[in-house]
Amino acid sequence: MASKVWSTFTAKKSNGSEVKLRIQDMPADKFEEVLIFLEDYYINNNVFYKIVGFSKNPEAVKESLDIMRQMLQGSPHSIVVCCEDKGDAVGEIVGVTVTSVITNKENLDDFLNLNFKTKEVAEIFAIYGELLKLYDVFKGKNIDRFADDRGLAVSIDYGVEVLKELLNVRRKLCKELNTPLSVIWALSNDVQRAAEAAGWETAFEVSREEVGKKTGVKITEEPVTYKIMIGKSL
């Protein structure tokens, strides 16, 4: 069965060349390639992974990927890839977005109180645990379910244009997932700009200094504020 194609478009690479791209559901045989891509462009570029020194400990990277593999294989997720459009073939993957539906019946502690092998992974989960306490999407938007972010990454050869298209597809996915909206913590200027361009709205905003106080880490990288952004169903 052919993977569903969500979008086709042309984008410029960092070298100025134009490439025809398409966004489609991930073919099953691309799963491991997607995990490697997320390691290269999500884990290695995420501000909090950098702060805790993730890349300096190969065991932490391995544990994080193992957790991600188990998570994606163990419960329903929507994994969408942006790739070079090669007709029937899936060309080079240049972007990935992963979403999962969560409901107000789920217990946040089940997600946070896992047994971790490395201190870096434990620190990452603790940081995100503090972020999740800052704003209750269910109460704030009066909903009982939404499509939550499980990973968003784009190759260094591309930028905001591809991020925008992936976030636009996330809004389209809401109808298929039977959710009123999609949610993401926008932790970089590029993601914030792309989300705004794709019609997402800011539901909550907090300074990096406040996040630093809550999490006990020193943050010096841009942006100066982090945002919870909402993409309504298309």
mmCIF file of N, CA and C in Angstrom, residues 11-121:
data_model
loop_
_atom_site.group_PDB
_atom_site.id
_atom_site.type_symbol
_atom_site.label_atom_id
_atom_site.label_comp_id
_atom_site.label_asym_id
_atom_site.label_seq_id
_atom_site.Cartn_x
_atom_site.Cartn_y
_atom_site.Cartn_z
ATOM 1 N N ALA A 11 11.722 23.695 -2.510
ATOM 2 C CA ALA A 11 12.413 24.483 -1.484
ATOM 3 C C ALA A 11 13.865 24.693 -1.886
ATOM 4 N N LYS A 12 14.442 25.774 -1.380
ATOM 5 C CA LYS A 12 15.845 26.060 -1.640
ATOM 6 C C LYS A 12 16.731 25.453 -0.566
ATOM 7 N N LYS A 13 17.827 24.845 -1.020
ATOM 8 C CA LYS A 13 18.838 24.371 -0.090
ATOM 9 C C LYS A 13 19.721 25.547 0.338
ATOM 10 N N SER A 14 20.559 25.308 1.310
ATOM 11 C CA SER A 14 21.438 26.366 1.800
ATOM 12 C C SER A 14 22.422 26.840 0.730
ATOM 13 N N ASN A 15 22.683 25.994 -0.270
ATOM 14 C CA ASN A 15 23.589 26.398 -1.354
ATOM 15 C C ASN A 15 22.879 27.158 -2.475
ATOM 16 N N GLY A 16 21.558 27.381 -2.303
ATOM 17 C CA GLY A 16 20.793 28.150 -3.273
ATOM 18 C C GLY A 16 20.081 27.328 -4.328
ATOM 19 N N SER A 17 20.384 26.041 -4.439
ATOM 20 C CA SER A 17 19.717 25.194 -5.437
ATOM 21 C C SER A 17 18.297 24.858 -4.997
ATOM 22 N N GLU A 18 17.408 24.680 -5.970
ATOM 23 C CA GLU A 18 16.012 24.339 -5.682
ATOM 24 C C GLU A 18 15.815 22.837 -5.836
ATOM 25 N N VAL A 19 15.047 22.264 -4.905
ATOM 26 C CA VAL A 19 14.818 20.820 -4.895
ATOM 27 C C VAL A 19 13.322 20.565 -4.747
ATOM 28 N N LYS A 20 12.817 19.631 -5.529
ATOM 29 C CA LYS A 20 11.422 19.236 -5.424
ATOM 30 C C LYS A 20 11.279 18.255 -4.262
ATOM 31 N N LEU A 21 10.391 18.582 -3.334
ATOM 32 C CA LEU A 21 10.199 17.778 -2.134
ATOM 33 C C LEU A 21 8.748 17.323 -2.003
ATOM 34 N N ARG A 22 8.562 16.276 -1.218
ATOM 35 C CA ARG A 22 7.200 15.877 -0.857
ATOM 36 C C ARG A 22 7.166 15.435 0.593
ATOM 37 N N ILE A 23 6.020 15.616 1.211
ATOM 38 C CA ILE A 23 5.798 15.188 2.589
ATOM 39 C C ILE A 23 4.807 14.032 2.560
ATOM 40 N N GLN A 24 5.182 12.906 3.154
ATOM 41 C CA GLN A 24 4.351 11.713 3.096
ATOM 42 C C GLN A 24 4.468 10.925 4.389
ATOM 43 N N ASP A 25 3.514 10.018 4.605
ATOM 44 C CA ASP A 25 3.629 9.101 5.728
ATOM 45 C C ASP A 25 4.891 8.263 5.558
ATOM 46 N N MET A 26 5.523 7.952 6.655
ATOM 47 C CA MET A 26 6.769 7.194 6.601
ATOM 48 C C MET A 26 6.536 5.764 6.148
ATOM 49 N N PRO A 27 7.233 5.309 5.112
ATOM 50 C CA PRO A 27 7.192 3.885 4.764
ATOM 51 C C PRO A 27 7.822 3.072 5.897
ATOM 52 N N ALA A 28 7.283 1.898 6.175
ATOM 53 C CA ALA A 28 7.749 1.090 7.302
ATOM 54 C C ALA A 28 9.239 0.775 7.225
ATOM 55 N N ASP A 29 9.760 0.612 6.006
ATOM 56 C CA ASP A 29 11.163 0.236 5.872
ATOM 57 C C ASP A 29 12.115 1.410 6.101
ATOM 58 N N LYS A 30 11.585 2.589 6.392
ATOM 59 C CA LYS A 30 12.415 3.763 6.650
ATOM 60 C C LYS A 30 12.520 4.082 8.147
ATOM 61 N N PHE A 31 12.002 3.199 8.990
ATOM 62 C CA PHE A 31 11.931 3.482 10.424
ATOM 63 C C PHE A 31 13.312 3.742 11.033
ATOM 64 N N GLU A 32 14.261 2.861 10.799
ATOM 65 C CA GLU A 32 15.595 3.033 11.385
ATOM 66 C C GLU A 32 16.283 4.275 10.811
ATOM 67 N N GLU A 33 16.065 4.550 9.531
ATOM 68 C CA GLU A 33 16.643 5.744 8.923
ATOM 69 C C GLU A 33 16.086 7.000 9.587
ATOM 70 N N VAL A 34 14.808 6.974 9.912
ATOM 71 C CA VAL A 34 14.185 8.106 10.597
ATOM 72 C C VAL A 34 14.783 8.296 11.986
ATOM 73 N N LEU A 35 15.026 7.204 12.714
ATOM 74 C CA LEU A 35 15.641 7.307 14.038
ATOM 75 C C LEU A 35 17.026 7.958 13.954
ATOM 76 N N ILE A 36 17.804 7.553 12.974
ATOM 77 C CA ILE A 36 19.135 8.141 12.783
ATOM 78 C C ILE A 36 19.015 9.627 12.457
ATOM 79 N N PHE A 37 18.032 9.963 11.620
ATOM 80 C CA PHE A 37 17.818 11.364 11.264
ATOM 81 C C PHE A 37 17.467 12.174 12.507
ATOM 82 N N LEU A 38 16.594 11.640 13.364
ATOM 83 C CA LEU A 38 16.215 12.349 14.587
ATOM 84 C C LEU A 38 17.412 12.528 15.510
ATOM 85 N N GLU A 39 18.310 11.548 15.550
ATOM 86 C CA GLU A 39 19.528 11.701 16.345
ATOM 87 C C GLU A 39 20.379 12.842 15.796
ATOM 88 N N ASP A 40 20.543 12.866 14.476
ATOM 89 C CA ASP A 40 21.415 13.861 13.849
ATOM 90 C C ASP A 40 20.874 15.282 13.961
ATOM 91 N N TYR A 41 19.563 15.444 13.787
ATOM 92 C CA TYR A 41 19.010 16.795 13.645
ATOM 93 C C TYR A 41 18.038 17.216 14.754
ATOM 94 N N TYR A 42 17.649 16.286 15.625
ATOM 95 C CA TYR A 42 16.783 16.654 16.751
ATOM 96 C C TYR A 42 17.577 16.602 18.056
ATOM 97 N N ILE A 43 18.088 15.428 18.382
ATOM 98 C CA ILE A 43 18.831 15.280 19.632
ATOM 99 C C ILE A 43 20.062 16.187 19.655
ATOM 100 N N ASN A 44 20.814 16.208 18.571
ATOM 101 C CA ASN A 44 22.075 16.956 18.556
ATOM 102 C C ASN A 44 21.892 18.467 18.479
ATOM 103 N N ASN A 45 20.661 18.935 18.161
ATOM 104 C CA ASN A 45 20.433 20.377 18.030
ATOM 105 C C ASN A 45 19.497 20.949 19.090
ATOM 106 N N ASN A 46 18.882 20.084 19.885
ATOM 107 C CA ASN A 46 17.959 20.539 20.913
ATOM 108 C C ASN A 46 18.713 21.233 22.039
ATOM 109 N N VAL A 47 18.243 22.411 22.446
ATOM 110 C CA VAL A 47 18.953 23.232 23.423
ATOM 111 C C VAL A 47 19.178 22.488 24.737
ATOM 112 N N PHE A 48 18.197 21.716 25.200
ATOM 113 C CA PHE A 48 18.335 21.045 26.487
ATOM 114 C C PHE A 48 19.261 19.837 26.411
ATOM 115 N N TYR A 49 19.251 19.144 25.279
ATOM 116 C CA TYR A 49 20.201 18.050 25.096
ATOM 117 C C TYR A 49 21.632 18.583 25.119
ATOM 118 N N LYS A 50 21.830 19.764 24.547
ATOM 119 C CA LYS A 50 23.155 20.374 24.559
ATOM 120 C C LYS A 50 23.566 20.743 25.982
ATOM 121 N N ILE A 51 22.646 21.321 26.740
ATOM 122 C CA ILE A 51 22.953 21.793 28.088
ATOM 123 C C ILE A 51 23.418 20.650 28.990
ATOM 124 N N VAL A 52 22.768 19.492 28.905
ATOM 125 C CA VAL A 52 23.127 18.375 29.783
ATOM 126 C C VAL A 52 24.307 17.566 29.237
ATOM 127 N N GLY A 53 24.863 17.979 28.091
ATOM 128 C CA GLY A 53 26.038 17.315 27.545
ATOM 129 C C GLY A 53 25.771 15.963 26.935
ATOM 130 N N PHE A 54 24.639 15.851 26.278
ATOM 131 C CA PHE A 54 24.209 14.573 25.719
ATOM 132 C C PHE A 54 25.243 13.956 24.785
ATOM 133 N N SER A 55 25.728 14.756 23.844
ATOM 134 C CA SER A 55 26.610 14.224 22.807
ATOM 135 C C SER A 55 27.937 13.711 23.360
ATOM 136 N N LYS A 56 28.290 14.086 24.588
ATOM 137 C CA LYS A 56 29.543 13.645 25.181
ATOM 138 C C LYS A 56 29.454 12.238 25.747
ATOM 139 N N ASN A 57 28.248 11.696 25.851
ATOM 140 C CA ASN A 57 28.069 10.356 26.408
ATOM 141 C C ASN A 57 27.323 9.470 25.405
ATOM 142 N N PRO A 58 28.024 8.627 24.674
ATOM 143 C CA PRO A 58 27.378 7.744 23.694
ATOM 144 C C PRO A 58 26.300 6.861 24.312
ATOM 145 N N GLU A 59 26.470 6.497 25.577
ATOM 146 C CA GLU A 59 25.466 5.648 26.227
ATOM 147 C C GLU A 59 24.146 6.403 26.415
ATOM 148 N N ALA A 60 24.238 7.707 26.649
ATOM 149 C CA ALA A 60 23.021 8.516 26.785
ATOM 150 C C ALA A 60 22.293 8.618 25.452
ATOM 151 N N VAL A 61 23.064 8.814 24.381
ATOM 152 C CA VAL A 61 22.456 8.868 23.043
ATOM 153 C C VAL A 61 21.780 7.546 22.721
ATOM 154 N N LYS A 62 22.473 6.445 23.015
ATOM 155 C CA LYS A 62 21.903 5.116 22.752
ATOM 156 C C LYS A 62 20.623 4.902 23.556
ATOM 157 N N GLU A 63 20.657 5.286 24.844
ATOM 158 C CA GLU A 63 19.464 5.099 25.674
ATOM 159 C C GLU A 63 18.298 5.929 25.158
ATOM 160 N N SER A 64 18.577 7.168 24.749
ATOM 161 C CA SER A 64 17.522 8.027 24.228
ATOM 162 C C SER A 64 16.899 7.437 22.971
ATOM 163 N N LEU A 65 17.734 6.921 22.077
ATOM 164 C CA LEU A 65 17.222 6.315 20.850
ATOM 165 C C LEU A 65 16.443 5.037 21.152
ATOM 166 N N ASP A 66 16.906 4.259 22.132
ATOM 167 C CA ASP A 66 16.178 3.043 22.518
ATOM 168 C C ASP A 66 14.799 3.394 23.062
ATOM 169 N N ILE A 67 14.734 4.456 23.885
ATOM 170 C CA ILE A 67 13.453 4.900 24.437
ATOM 171 C C ILE A 67 12.529 5.354 23.306
ATOM 172 N N MET A 68 13.091 6.122 22.360
ATOM 173 C CA MET A 68 12.295 6.601 21.240
ATOM 174 C C MET A 68 11.794 5.437 20.385
ATOM 175 N N ARG A 69 12.662 4.457 20.153
ATOM 176 C CA ARG A 69 12.271 3.288 19.361
ATOM 177 C C ARG A 69 11.120 2.538 20.039
ATOM 178 N N GLN A 70 11.245 2.308 21.332
ATOM 179 C CA GLN A 70 10.198 1.605 22.073
ATOM 180 C C GLN A 70 8.894 2.396 22.076
ATOM 181 N N MET A 71 9.013 3.707 22.250
ATOM 182 C CA MET A 71 7.837 4.565 22.276
ATOM 183 C C MET A 71 7.096 4.515 20.940
ATOM 184 N N LEU A 72 7.839 4.639 19.841
ATOM 185 C CA LEU A 72 7.211 4.690 18.522
ATOM 186 C C LEU A 72 6.667 3.337 18.089
ATOM 187 N N GLN A 73 7.285 2.263 18.565
ATOM 188 C CA GLN A 73 6.822 0.928 18.202
ATOM 189 C C GLN A 73 5.713 0.434 19.128
ATOM 190 N N GLY A 74 5.639 1.018 20.338
ATOM 191 C CA GLY A 74 4.728 0.479 21.332
ATOM 192 C C GLY A 74 3.362 1.121 21.399
ATOM 193 N N SER A 75 3.182 2.278 20.770
ATOM 194 C CA SER A 75 1.875 2.938 20.808
ATOM 195 C C SER A 75 1.660 3.696 19.507
ATOM 196 N N PRO A 76 0.408 4.022 19.181
ATOM 197 C CA PRO A 76 0.132 4.675 17.894
ATOM 198 C C PRO A 76 0.786 6.053 17.781
ATOM 199 N N HIS A 77 1.515 6.252 16.716
ATOM 200 C CA HIS A 77 2.121 7.533 16.399
ATOM 201 C C HIS A 77 1.966 7.807 14.911
ATOM 202 N N SER A 78 1.990 9.080 14.562
ATOM 203 C CA SER A 78 2.017 9.459 13.153
ATOM 204 C C SER A 78 3.424 9.966 12.841
ATOM 205 N N ILE A 79 4.114 9.245 11.981
ATOM 206 C CA ILE A 79 5.466 9.618 11.585
ATOM 207 C C ILE A 79 5.420 10.042 10.122
ATOM 208 N N VAL A 80 5.767 11.289 9.875
ATOM 209 C CA VAL A 80 5.697 11.863 8.534
ATOM 210 C C VAL A 80 7.090 12.345 8.145
ATOM 211 N N VAL A 81 7.480 12.063 6.907
ATOM 212 C CA VAL A 81 8.808 12.464 6.450
ATOM 213 C C VAL A 81 8.686 13.438 5.288
ATOM 214 N N CYS A 82 9.650 14.323 5.204
ATOM 215 C CA CYS A 82 9.819 15.178 4.038
ATOM 216 C C CYS A 82 11.042 14.643 3.298
ATOM 217 N N CYS A 83 10.865 14.323 2.022
ATOM 218 C CA CYS A 83 11.950 13.702 1.272
ATOM 219 C C CYS A 83 12.035 14.309 -0.125
ATOM 220 N N GLU A 84 13.165 14.089 -0.765
ATOM 221 C CA GLU A 84 13.291 14.491 -2.155
ATOM 222 C C GLU A 84 12.315 13.680 -2.980
ATOM 223 N N ASP A 85 11.588 14.360 -3.851
ATOM 224 C CA ASP A 85 10.541 13.717 -4.650
ATOM 225 C C ASP A 85 11.186 13.009 -5.840
ATOM 226 N N LYS A 86 11.266 11.682 -5.727
ATOM 227 C CA LYS A 86 11.867 10.863 -6.785
ATOM 228 C C LYS A 86 10.833 9.963 -7.453
ATOM 229 N N GLY A 87 9.611 10.460 -7.570
ATOM 230 C CA GLY A 87 8.558 9.630 -8.160
ATOM 231 C C GLY A 87 8.121 8.565 -7.188
ATOM 232 N N ASP A 88 8.155 7.294 -7.621
ATOM 233 C CA ASP A 88 7.725 6.199 -6.754
ATOM 234 C C ASP A 88 8.706 5.935 -5.619
ATOM 235 N N ALA A 89 9.958 6.309 -5.806
ATOM 236 C CA ALA A 89 10.980 6.070 -4.783
ATOM 237 C C ALA A 89 10.978 7.185 -3.740
ATOM 238 N N VAL A 90 11.371 6.820 -2.515
ATOM 239 C CA VAL A 90 11.546 7.807 -1.456
ATOM 240 C C VAL A 90 12.986 8.293 -1.516
ATOM 241 N N GLY A 91 13.166 9.571 -1.844
ATOM 242 C CA GLY A 91 14.503 10.126 -1.935
ATOM 243 C C GLY A 91 15.091 10.419 -0.574
ATOM 244 N N GLU A 92 16.149 11.184 -0.554
ATOM 245 C CA GLU A 92 16.812 11.520 0.707
ATOM 246 C C GLU A 92 15.836 12.205 1.665
ATOM 247 N N ILE A 93 15.802 11.730 2.904
ATOM 248 C CA ILE A 93 14.946 12.336 3.922
ATOM 249 C C ILE A 93 15.578 13.638 4.394
ATOM 250 N N VAL A 94 14.809 14.726 4.368
ATOM 251 C CA VAL A 94 15.329 16.031 4.769
ATOM 252 C C VAL A 94 14.547 16.626 5.937
ATOM 253 N N GLY A 95 13.497 15.945 6.376
ATOM 254 C CA GLY A 95 12.714 16.431 7.503
ATOM 255 C C GLY A 95 11.841 15.328 8.071
ATOM 256 N N VAL A 96 11.555 15.415 9.363
ATOM 257 C CA VAL A 96 10.715 14.416 10.039
ATOM 258 C C VAL A 96 9.847 15.117 11.070
ATOM 259 N N THR A 97 8.601 14.692 11.171
ATOM 260 C CA THR A 97 7.737 15.139 12.261
ATOM 261 C C THR A 97 7.012 13.932 12.841
ATOM 262 N N VAL A 98 6.965 13.876 14.165
ATOM 263 C CA VAL A 98 6.336 12.760 14.863
ATOM 264 C C VAL A 98 5.313 13.314 15.843
ATOM 265 N N THR A 99 4.101 12.777 15.803
ATOM 266 C CA THR A 99 3.045 13.215 16.719
ATOM 267 C C THR A 99 2.370 12.008 17.354
ATOM 268 N N SER A 100 1.800 12.229 18.518
ATOM 269 C CA SER A 100 1.048 11.191 19.220
ATOM 270 C C SER A 100 -0.140 11.838 19.917
ATOM 271 N N VAL A 101 -1.269 11.180 19.912
ATOM 272 C CA VAL A 101 -2.459 11.708 20.581
ATOM 273 C C VAL A 101 -2.378 11.404 22.072
ATOM 274 N N ILE A 102 -2.562 12.431 22.902
ATOM 275 C CA ILE A 102 -2.654 12.225 24.341
ATOM 276 C C ILE A 102 -3.997 12.767 24.828
ATOM 277 N N THR A 103 -4.504 12.180 25.896
ATOM 278 C CA THR A 103 -5.798 12.572 26.443
ATOM 279 C C THR A 103 -5.638 13.000 27.893
ATOM 280 N N ASN A 104 -6.689 13.621 28.420
ATOM 281 C CA ASN A 104 -6.643 14.080 29.804
ATOM 282 C C ASN A 104 -6.785 12.928 30.802
ATOM 283 N N LYS A 105 -6.896 11.711 30.304
ATOM 284 C CA LYS A 105 -6.967 10.537 31.178
ATOM 285 C C LYS A 105 -5.580 9.995 31.508
ATOM 286 N N GLU A 106 -4.570 10.456 30.771
ATOM 287 C CA GLU A 106 -3.221 9.931 30.966
ATOM 288 C C GLU A 106 -2.537 10.609 32.146
ATOM 289 N N ASN A 107 -1.658 9.845 32.780
ATOM 290 C CA ASN A 107 -0.954 10.325 33.971
ATOM 291 C C ASN A 107 0.452 10.763 33.589
ATOM 292 N N LEU A 108 0.758 12.022 33.810
ATOM 293 C CA LEU A 108 2.064 12.563 33.465
ATOM 294 C C LEU A 108 3.183 11.831 34.188
ATOM 295 N N ASP A 109 2.933 11.386 35.414
ATOM 296 C CA ASP A 109 3.973 10.706 36.193
ATOM 297 C C ASP A 109 4.420 9.405 35.539
ATOM 298 N N ASP A 110 3.514 8.753 34.798
ATOM 299 C CA ASP A 110 3.898 7.515 34.106
ATOM 300 C C ASP A 110 4.971 7.787 33.061
ATOM 301 N N PHE A 111 4.951 8.985 32.504
ATOM 302 C CA PHE A 111 5.919 9.381 31.489
ATOM 303 C C PHE A 111 7.237 9.811 32.114
ATOM 304 N N LEU A 112 7.176 10.411 33.288
ATOM 305 C CA LEU A 112 8.371 11.001 33.895
ATOM 306 C C LEU A 112 9.098 10.061 34.848
ATOM 307 N N ASN A 113 8.376 9.196 35.523
ATOM 308 C CA ASN A 113 8.980 8.356 36.554
ATOM 309 C C ASN A 113 9.427 7.006 36.012
ATOM 310 N N LEU A 114 10.234 7.045 34.976
ATOM 311 C CA LEU A 114 10.802 5.829 34.414
ATOM 312 C C LEU A 114 12.183 5.601 35.026
ATOM 313 N N ASN A 115 12.678 4.393 34.892
ATOM 314 C CA ASN A 115 14.022 4.094 35.391
ATOM 315 C C ASN A 115 15.031 4.311 34.267
ATOM 316 N N PHE A 116 15.934 5.253 34.459
ATOM 317 C CA PHE A 116 16.895 5.606 33.424
ATOM 318 C C PHE A 116 18.281 5.077 33.763
ATOM 319 N N LYS A 117 19.047 4.757 32.729
ATOM 320 C CA LYS A 117 20.380 4.210 32.904
ATOM 321 C C LYS A 117 21.436 5.311 33.002
ATOM 322 N N THR A 118 21.207 6.431 32.332
ATOM 323 C CA THR A 118 22.206 7.504 32.310
ATOM 324 C C THR A 118 21.647 8.777 32.931
ATOM 325 N N LYS A 119 22.537 9.544 33.551
ATOM 326 C CA LYS A 119 22.084 10.762 34.218
ATOM 327 C C LYS A 119 21.594 11.802 33.217
ATOM 328 N N GLU A 120 22.172 11.797 31.991
ATOM 329 C CA GLU A 120 21.766 12.773 30.977
ATOM 330 C C GLU A 120 20.302 12.580 30.578
ATOM 331 N N VAL A 121 19.895 11.335 30.377
ATOM 332 C CA VAL A 121 18.502 11.064 30.019
ATOM 333 C C VAL A 121 17.581 11.427 31.184
#
